[in-house]
Amino acid sequence: MELNEYLEVFIEESKEHIQSLNDHLLLLEKNPSNMDTVSEIFRSAHTLKGMSATMGYQDLANLTHKMENVLDEVRNKNLVIDPNILDVVLDAVDQLEAMVIDIANGGDGTRDVQSIVNKLNSIEKREVIVQDDSTKKVESNNGGSTATIINGLDEFEITLLQESEEKNHSNLQIDIKLREDCLLKAARVYMVFDVLEKIGEVIKSYPQVTDLEEENFELDFSVLVVTTEQSDQIKQKVMKVSEIDNVTIIPFTVDDILQQQPINSEVEQTVIEVASTVEESNKVSQSNSKAVISNKTIRVNIDRLDALMNLFEELVIDRGRLEQISANLKNAELVETVERMTRISGDLQSIILNMRMVPIDQVFNRFPRMVRQLARDLGKQIHLEVDGADTELDRTVIDEIGDPLVHLIRNAIDHGIELPSDRVEKGKPAEGLLKLNAYHSGNHVFIEISDNGAGIDREKVIRKAISNQVITHEQAKSLTDSQVYQLVLESGFSTAETISDVSGRGVGLDVVKNTIESLGGNISIESELGKGSVFAIQLPLTLSIISVLLVEVGKEKYAIPLSSIIETAIVSKSETFNAHNKTVIDFRGKVVPLVSLKEVFNVSSSLEEDELHSIVIIRKGEKMSGLIVDRFIGQQEVVLKSLGDYLSNVFAISGATILGDGQVALIIDPNSLIK
Amino acid sequence: MSEVNKQDIKAIVFELNNEEYAIPVQQVGSIERMQHITRVPQTEDFIIGVINLRGVVTPIIDLRKRFSIEKTEFTNSTRIIIVYINNMEVGFVVDAAYDVIDIPENAIEPAPEVIGTVDVDYIEGVAKIDSRLLMLLNIEKVLSSQEVDHLQSVEG
C-alpha cells in the first residue's frame, strides 16, 4: 500500500488542523455565540477525523469524533461553551496533537484517551442523554450476522454512504477470498485496492488497511466501496487480479444498516443533520474559495531549498568571474549577455531568498494557547494582542526564535503583569494587556513584547545584582536605567520573589540574550515602574546573505558585517592617545579604544606603518571600538558560509564567504573584539 | 583471481619529502591543484587556512608541518588531496600525487618500530610493491580524535 507516502502529508495537514482548532477555540471563548467559528472548528475536526480514519488511526478518529459530538451540541445551541468545557476540548486537542507527534515520530498513534473521552461524553450527556444512548447502541450491536464490517461503521462513514446514495451511487460490500497458495497476500490486496480505487471510493476495509498491509489476516477480507459501476463488472475486474479465489459483492443501503440495528429515529435525524452541516461547511469553503486560490502552495523540503540556495551561490560566484572576463575582453555582445545574465540572476536571488521566508505566525500561533493556560494557572487575567504575524523571516531564524520568545512571554506574564486584585488597587483595569508586535525595518525584523504590568523596579534589580555579585556597589551608582535593565539579562539573575514553575529558575533571560546574539540580533529593554515594560528584539532578515564591508589587512581580505559598523574614519597618528597601555581616539566626544586587526590576526606585513589609520568604528550595544585596517575595499552582499565542523570556534571569526574571484574571505565577529 | 582482487586495497599514492605514502581511495574526495589559500588566524600552525572547494569552505592542512618535515616552497606538482574524516572535509597539501595503485593485502606489513622521526601511530603499515615502499596512512590518526577535538575547541 502506498499509504506511507501519504503519511507525511497526513502529519503536516493534521498539524495544521490542530492549530486551526486551537486558534478558533480561543476565538470562540471570546465570542461564544459566533456560529461561524463553531462551523470552522467543526470542519477542522471533521476533516481530521476523516483523515485519521482513512489512515487507520482509530484512537485519533475516535477522540475527534467525540469532540465533534460536543461541538455539534454547541452548534445546535444545546450547549453553551464555558471555560470548563473549553478546557476539556482544548485538552482533547492537546491529546490529538500528542498522537500526531507520536505518529510523526514513527509511533502508531495509540494513546489512552479514555478519561478525556469520558469527560467529553459527560459534557455531551449533560444536555442530551438520549442521543448518547443511541450511539452506544450502535456501538454495542456488533453481533450482526451479515458482516462485521457494516456494523463497525461510525457516523462519519454512514454519512459518506448516505451522501453517495443521494448522488445515485451504489454502496457495495465486496468480500474477497484469496487462494490458499497465495504467496504475497499484501501485494494482492494492494492490487485489489488499486482496481477498486479506479472504479470508486473505498470507504472502509475489514480488517484495517494496516493489518492488510502487514498480512495480519487469513484469506478473506471485506471492503466497502462507493461506485457507479455494476457489480458484475466490478467482480470481473477484481477477478482479473491473480490468486483470487472468490469475490462476493453485496449491495446495501444505509437504510439496511439502520434497519438491521435497532436504532431510534433520533440517531437518523442527527446523522442527517451532520450530513447537512457538512454540506453547509462545503458551501462556506466555496464562498471562501477566492482566498483559497491565492494561497495555493506546495510543500517543499527545506533541504531542497538549501541545495537550491547552494547551487545559486555558486552561480553568483561564477557570474562574478564572467563579469571580470567580459570587462577584460570588451566584446560588446559578451558584455550585453553577461549584463542580462546578471539582471536575471539578481531576480532569481530575490525569489530564492523569498522562498525561504516564512511568516512569523508560525511561531506566534502557539502563543494564544500558552498565554491562556499560563493566565489560568497563575490566576491572572490577560488579554493578548498580536500584531504583524504576517511579517516574514528566514526559515533558519524562525526555527531559533521560538524558545526565546516563549521565555520572554512567560517572563512578562509571571513577573510583569500583576494579579487582578493588585491591578485594581493600582487603578489599572483588572485585565492585563500583553502585546506581541513584529515588523520590518530596513534589513531587520523587530519583535516587541510589551505588557502594561508592574515594570522593572530599578532599585530591586540593583539590590539583586549586587547580592548575586553581578555588579558592585560602586558600579551600581553610575549605571543608566537601560544598563540596569540589561542586568536582568545577565546569567544568575531572577527577580521573582518566589520561584514558580513558570519562570524564575534564574537560568532564564541570559539564555534568551545569548540565542538572540548568536542569531546576529540584539535585545533591548524599556520599562517604566508601574506602567509596564517593552522587550524589543532586533533580528537580521536572513542569516545566509549579509551586507559586509570588505577591508584589507596586509594582503588579506576580511569582511565586517555592516550591521555592527557605525562608520568609517581616517585619523592621523597624532590624533591617537595612550591610556592604560591602550591606544584610544577621541571620536565625536567619546573615547573609543582602538584594536589593530593586524595584531589580533598576526598578519605579517612588510608595509610601513602609515601616518594615517583607516578605522572602522563598530559597536556592541553601548560600547564602541575602532578596528585599524590597512584599506577599505567596499561594501558587498556576501553569502555567509561556515568554516565547517573542523574549524569551529576560531577567535573573532564568525564564518567565511566566497568572493567574486573565488577566494575565501573571513567574516569578522565584531562582538568578540569589544570587551 | 577474484579472491585476490577482494583483498586488494586501492590507494592513492602521494609523495612527501621523497617518500611515498598511500591513502585508501574511498577516503579521498578529490585531488586539487594548488590554489589560493586564505589563512585563518589563531589556529594550529599546521592548518594553513581554507580554500573554496566548489562552494564549500574547506580547511587545508600542511602534511609536512604535521609530520614535522622541513618546509619547502610549493611547486607545480604540489597537490591538495581532499579527504573525509568523520564527516568533515579536510585538504592535505602534499608534494605530488600521481598514482592509483592496487595493493595486495599480503604485501602489507606492520609499520617498523623505527621509522625515523615520524611518530608511527598514524602509519598503518608498509607495503612493498616491486621496488617501491609505500606507507599506508591512517587518516583518522593523522588527526586523531583527540587532536580533532582539540582543534574544535581552539579559542583565543
Short mmCIF file of C-alpha atoms in Angstrom, two decimals, chain B residues 2-149:
data_model
loop_
_atom_site.label_atom_id
_atom_site.label_comp_id
_atom_site.label_asym_id
_atom_site.label_seq_id
_atom_site.Cartn_x
_atom_site.Cartn_y
_atom_site.Cartn_z
CA SER B 2 38.50 -12.63 -7.87
CA GLU B 3 39.52 -13.66 -4.41
CA VAL B 4 42.80 -11.90 -4.86
CA ASN B 5 41.01 -8.77 -6.01
CA LYS B 6 38.86 -8.72 -2.92
CA GLN B 7 41.91 -8.44 -0.76
CA ASP B 8 43.44 -5.67 -2.81
CA ILE B 9 43.38 -2.17 -1.45
CA LYS B 10 43.02 0.56 -4.00
CA ALA B 11 45.00 3.51 -2.84
CA ILE B 12 46.07 6.97 -3.93
CA VAL B 13 49.82 7.34 -3.81
CA PHE B 14 51.37 10.67 -2.95
CA GLU B 15 54.84 11.93 -2.29
CA LEU B 16 56.11 13.78 0.72
CA ASN B 17 59.78 14.56 1.15
CA ASN B 18 60.77 11.90 -1.42
CA GLU B 19 58.87 9.19 0.40
CA GLU B 20 55.72 7.60 -0.90
CA TYR B 21 52.51 7.40 1.13
CA ALA B 22 49.14 5.82 0.32
CA ILE B 23 45.57 6.67 1.33
CA PRO B 24 42.68 4.27 0.61
CA VAL B 25 40.81 5.63 -2.37
CA GLN B 26 37.45 5.52 -0.55
CA GLN B 27 38.59 8.23 1.83
CA VAL B 28 39.69 10.57 -0.92
CA GLY B 29 37.19 13.04 -2.34
CA SER B 30 39.33 14.64 -4.99
CA ILE B 31 42.79 15.88 -5.84
CA GLU B 32 43.15 19.57 -6.46
CA ARG B 33 45.87 21.75 -7.86
CA MET B 34 47.41 24.32 -5.57
CA GLN B 35 45.22 27.38 -5.31
CA HIS B 36 44.82 30.47 -3.19
CA ILE B 37 44.57 29.56 0.46
CA THR B 38 43.04 32.03 2.87
CA ARG B 39 44.90 31.98 6.16
CA VAL B 40 42.78 31.53 9.26
CA PRO B 41 44.40 33.34 12.15
CA GLN B 42 44.89 31.89 15.63
CA THR B 43 44.67 28.22 14.69
CA GLU B 44 47.19 25.37 14.93
CA ASP B 45 50.24 26.12 12.81
CA PHE B 46 49.80 23.09 10.56
CA ILE B 47 46.44 24.46 9.43
CA ILE B 48 47.34 26.67 6.52
CA GLY B 49 43.89 28.08 6.05
CA VAL B 50 40.79 27.48 3.99
CA ILE B 51 40.05 27.18 0.29
CA ASN B 52 36.91 27.46 -1.77
CA LEU B 53 36.27 23.93 -2.91
CA ARG B 54 33.40 24.33 -5.34
CA GLY B 55 31.46 26.50 -2.96
CA VAL B 56 32.40 24.66 0.21
CA VAL B 57 34.87 26.32 2.55
CA THR B 58 37.40 23.59 3.25
CA PRO B 59 40.24 23.67 5.78
CA ILE B 60 43.71 22.81 4.48
CA ILE B 61 46.43 21.07 6.45
CA ASP B 62 50.11 21.11 5.58
CA LEU B 63 51.18 17.48 5.94
CA ARG B 64 54.85 18.49 6.00
CA LYS B 65 54.20 20.60 9.08
CA ARG B 66 52.00 17.93 10.60
CA PHE B 67 54.80 15.36 10.18
CA SER B 68 57.43 17.88 11.27
CA ILE B 69 59.21 17.73 7.94
CA GLU B 70 61.13 20.80 6.86
CA LYS B 71 59.19 23.30 4.85
CA THR B 72 59.68 23.71 1.10
CA GLU B 73 58.23 26.03 -1.46
CA PHE B 74 55.10 24.88 -3.23
CA THR B 75 55.88 23.73 -6.77
CA ASN B 76 53.96 22.94 -9.91
CA SER B 77 53.45 19.39 -8.76
CA THR B 78 52.15 20.33 -5.30
CA ARG B 79 48.64 18.96 -4.83
CA ILE B 80 45.82 19.18 -2.32
CA ILE B 81 44.22 15.84 -1.53
CA ILE B 82 40.70 16.27 -0.19
CA VAL B 83 39.86 13.56 2.34
CA TYR B 84 36.94 12.81 4.58
CA ILE B 85 37.45 12.48 8.31
CA ASN B 86 34.39 11.82 10.49
CA ASN B 87 32.06 13.56 8.06
CA MET B 88 34.39 16.52 7.78
CA GLU B 89 36.17 17.50 4.62
CA VAL B 90 39.80 18.40 5.03
CA GLY B 91 42.53 19.00 2.47
CA PHE B 92 46.14 17.74 2.77
CA VAL B 93 48.91 19.58 0.98
CA VAL B 94 51.41 17.07 -0.45
CA ASP B 95 54.44 17.35 -2.71
CA ALA B 96 52.86 15.34 -5.52
CA ALA B 97 50.04 12.91 -6.13
CA TYR B 98 50.29 10.85 -9.27
CA ASP B 99 49.19 7.29 -8.95
CA VAL B 100 46.39 4.95 -8.08
CA ILE B 101 47.66 1.53 -7.16
CA ASP B 102 46.25 -1.83 -6.11
CA ILE B 103 47.98 -3.03 -3.01
CA PRO B 104 47.55 -6.75 -2.32
CA GLU B 105 46.73 -7.36 1.31
CA ASN B 106 49.61 -9.76 1.72
CA ALA B 107 52.09 -7.12 0.62
CA ILE B 108 51.30 -5.02 3.69
CA GLU B 109 53.47 -5.37 6.72
CA PRO B 110 53.05 -3.67 10.06
CA ALA B 111 54.96 -0.45 10.42
CA PRO B 112 58.54 -1.00 11.53
CA GLU B 113 59.24 0.22 15.02
CA VAL B 114 61.91 2.60 13.92
CA ILE B 115 60.81 4.87 11.18
CA GLY B 116 62.85 7.94 11.77
CA THR B 117 61.39 10.95 13.40
CA VAL B 118 57.82 10.27 12.36
CA ASP B 119 55.53 9.12 15.13
CA VAL B 120 54.39 5.70 14.00
CA ASP B 121 50.79 5.66 15.21
CA TYR B 122 49.36 7.12 12.01
CA ILE B 123 51.32 4.75 9.78
CA GLU B 124 49.06 1.75 9.48
CA GLY B 125 51.53 -0.40 7.63
CA VAL B 126 54.16 -0.53 4.96
CA ALA B 127 53.63 -2.12 1.59
CA LYS B 128 56.45 -3.24 -0.59
CA ILE B 129 55.49 -3.39 -4.24
CA ASP B 130 58.27 -4.17 -6.67
CA SER B 131 60.99 -1.84 -5.57
CA ARG B 132 58.66 0.78 -4.09
CA LEU B 133 57.96 1.25 -0.43
CA LEU B 134 54.53 2.71 0.36
CA MET B 135 53.50 3.92 3.78
CA LEU B 136 49.80 3.43 4.43
CA LEU B 137 48.33 6.39 6.26
CA ASN B 138 45.56 6.08 8.80
CA ILE B 139 43.72 9.32 8.15
CA GLU B 140 41.86 9.26 11.43
CA LYS B 141 45.08 9.04 13.32
CA VAL B 142 46.75 11.73 11.27
CA LEU B 143 44.19 13.82 13.05
CA SER B 144 43.47 11.54 15.95
CA SER B 145 40.16 12.23 17.62
CA GLN B 146 41.94 13.91 20.49
CA GLU B 147 43.60 16.18 18.04
CA VAL B 148 40.35 16.89 16.25
CA ASP B 149 38.56 17.63 19.50
#
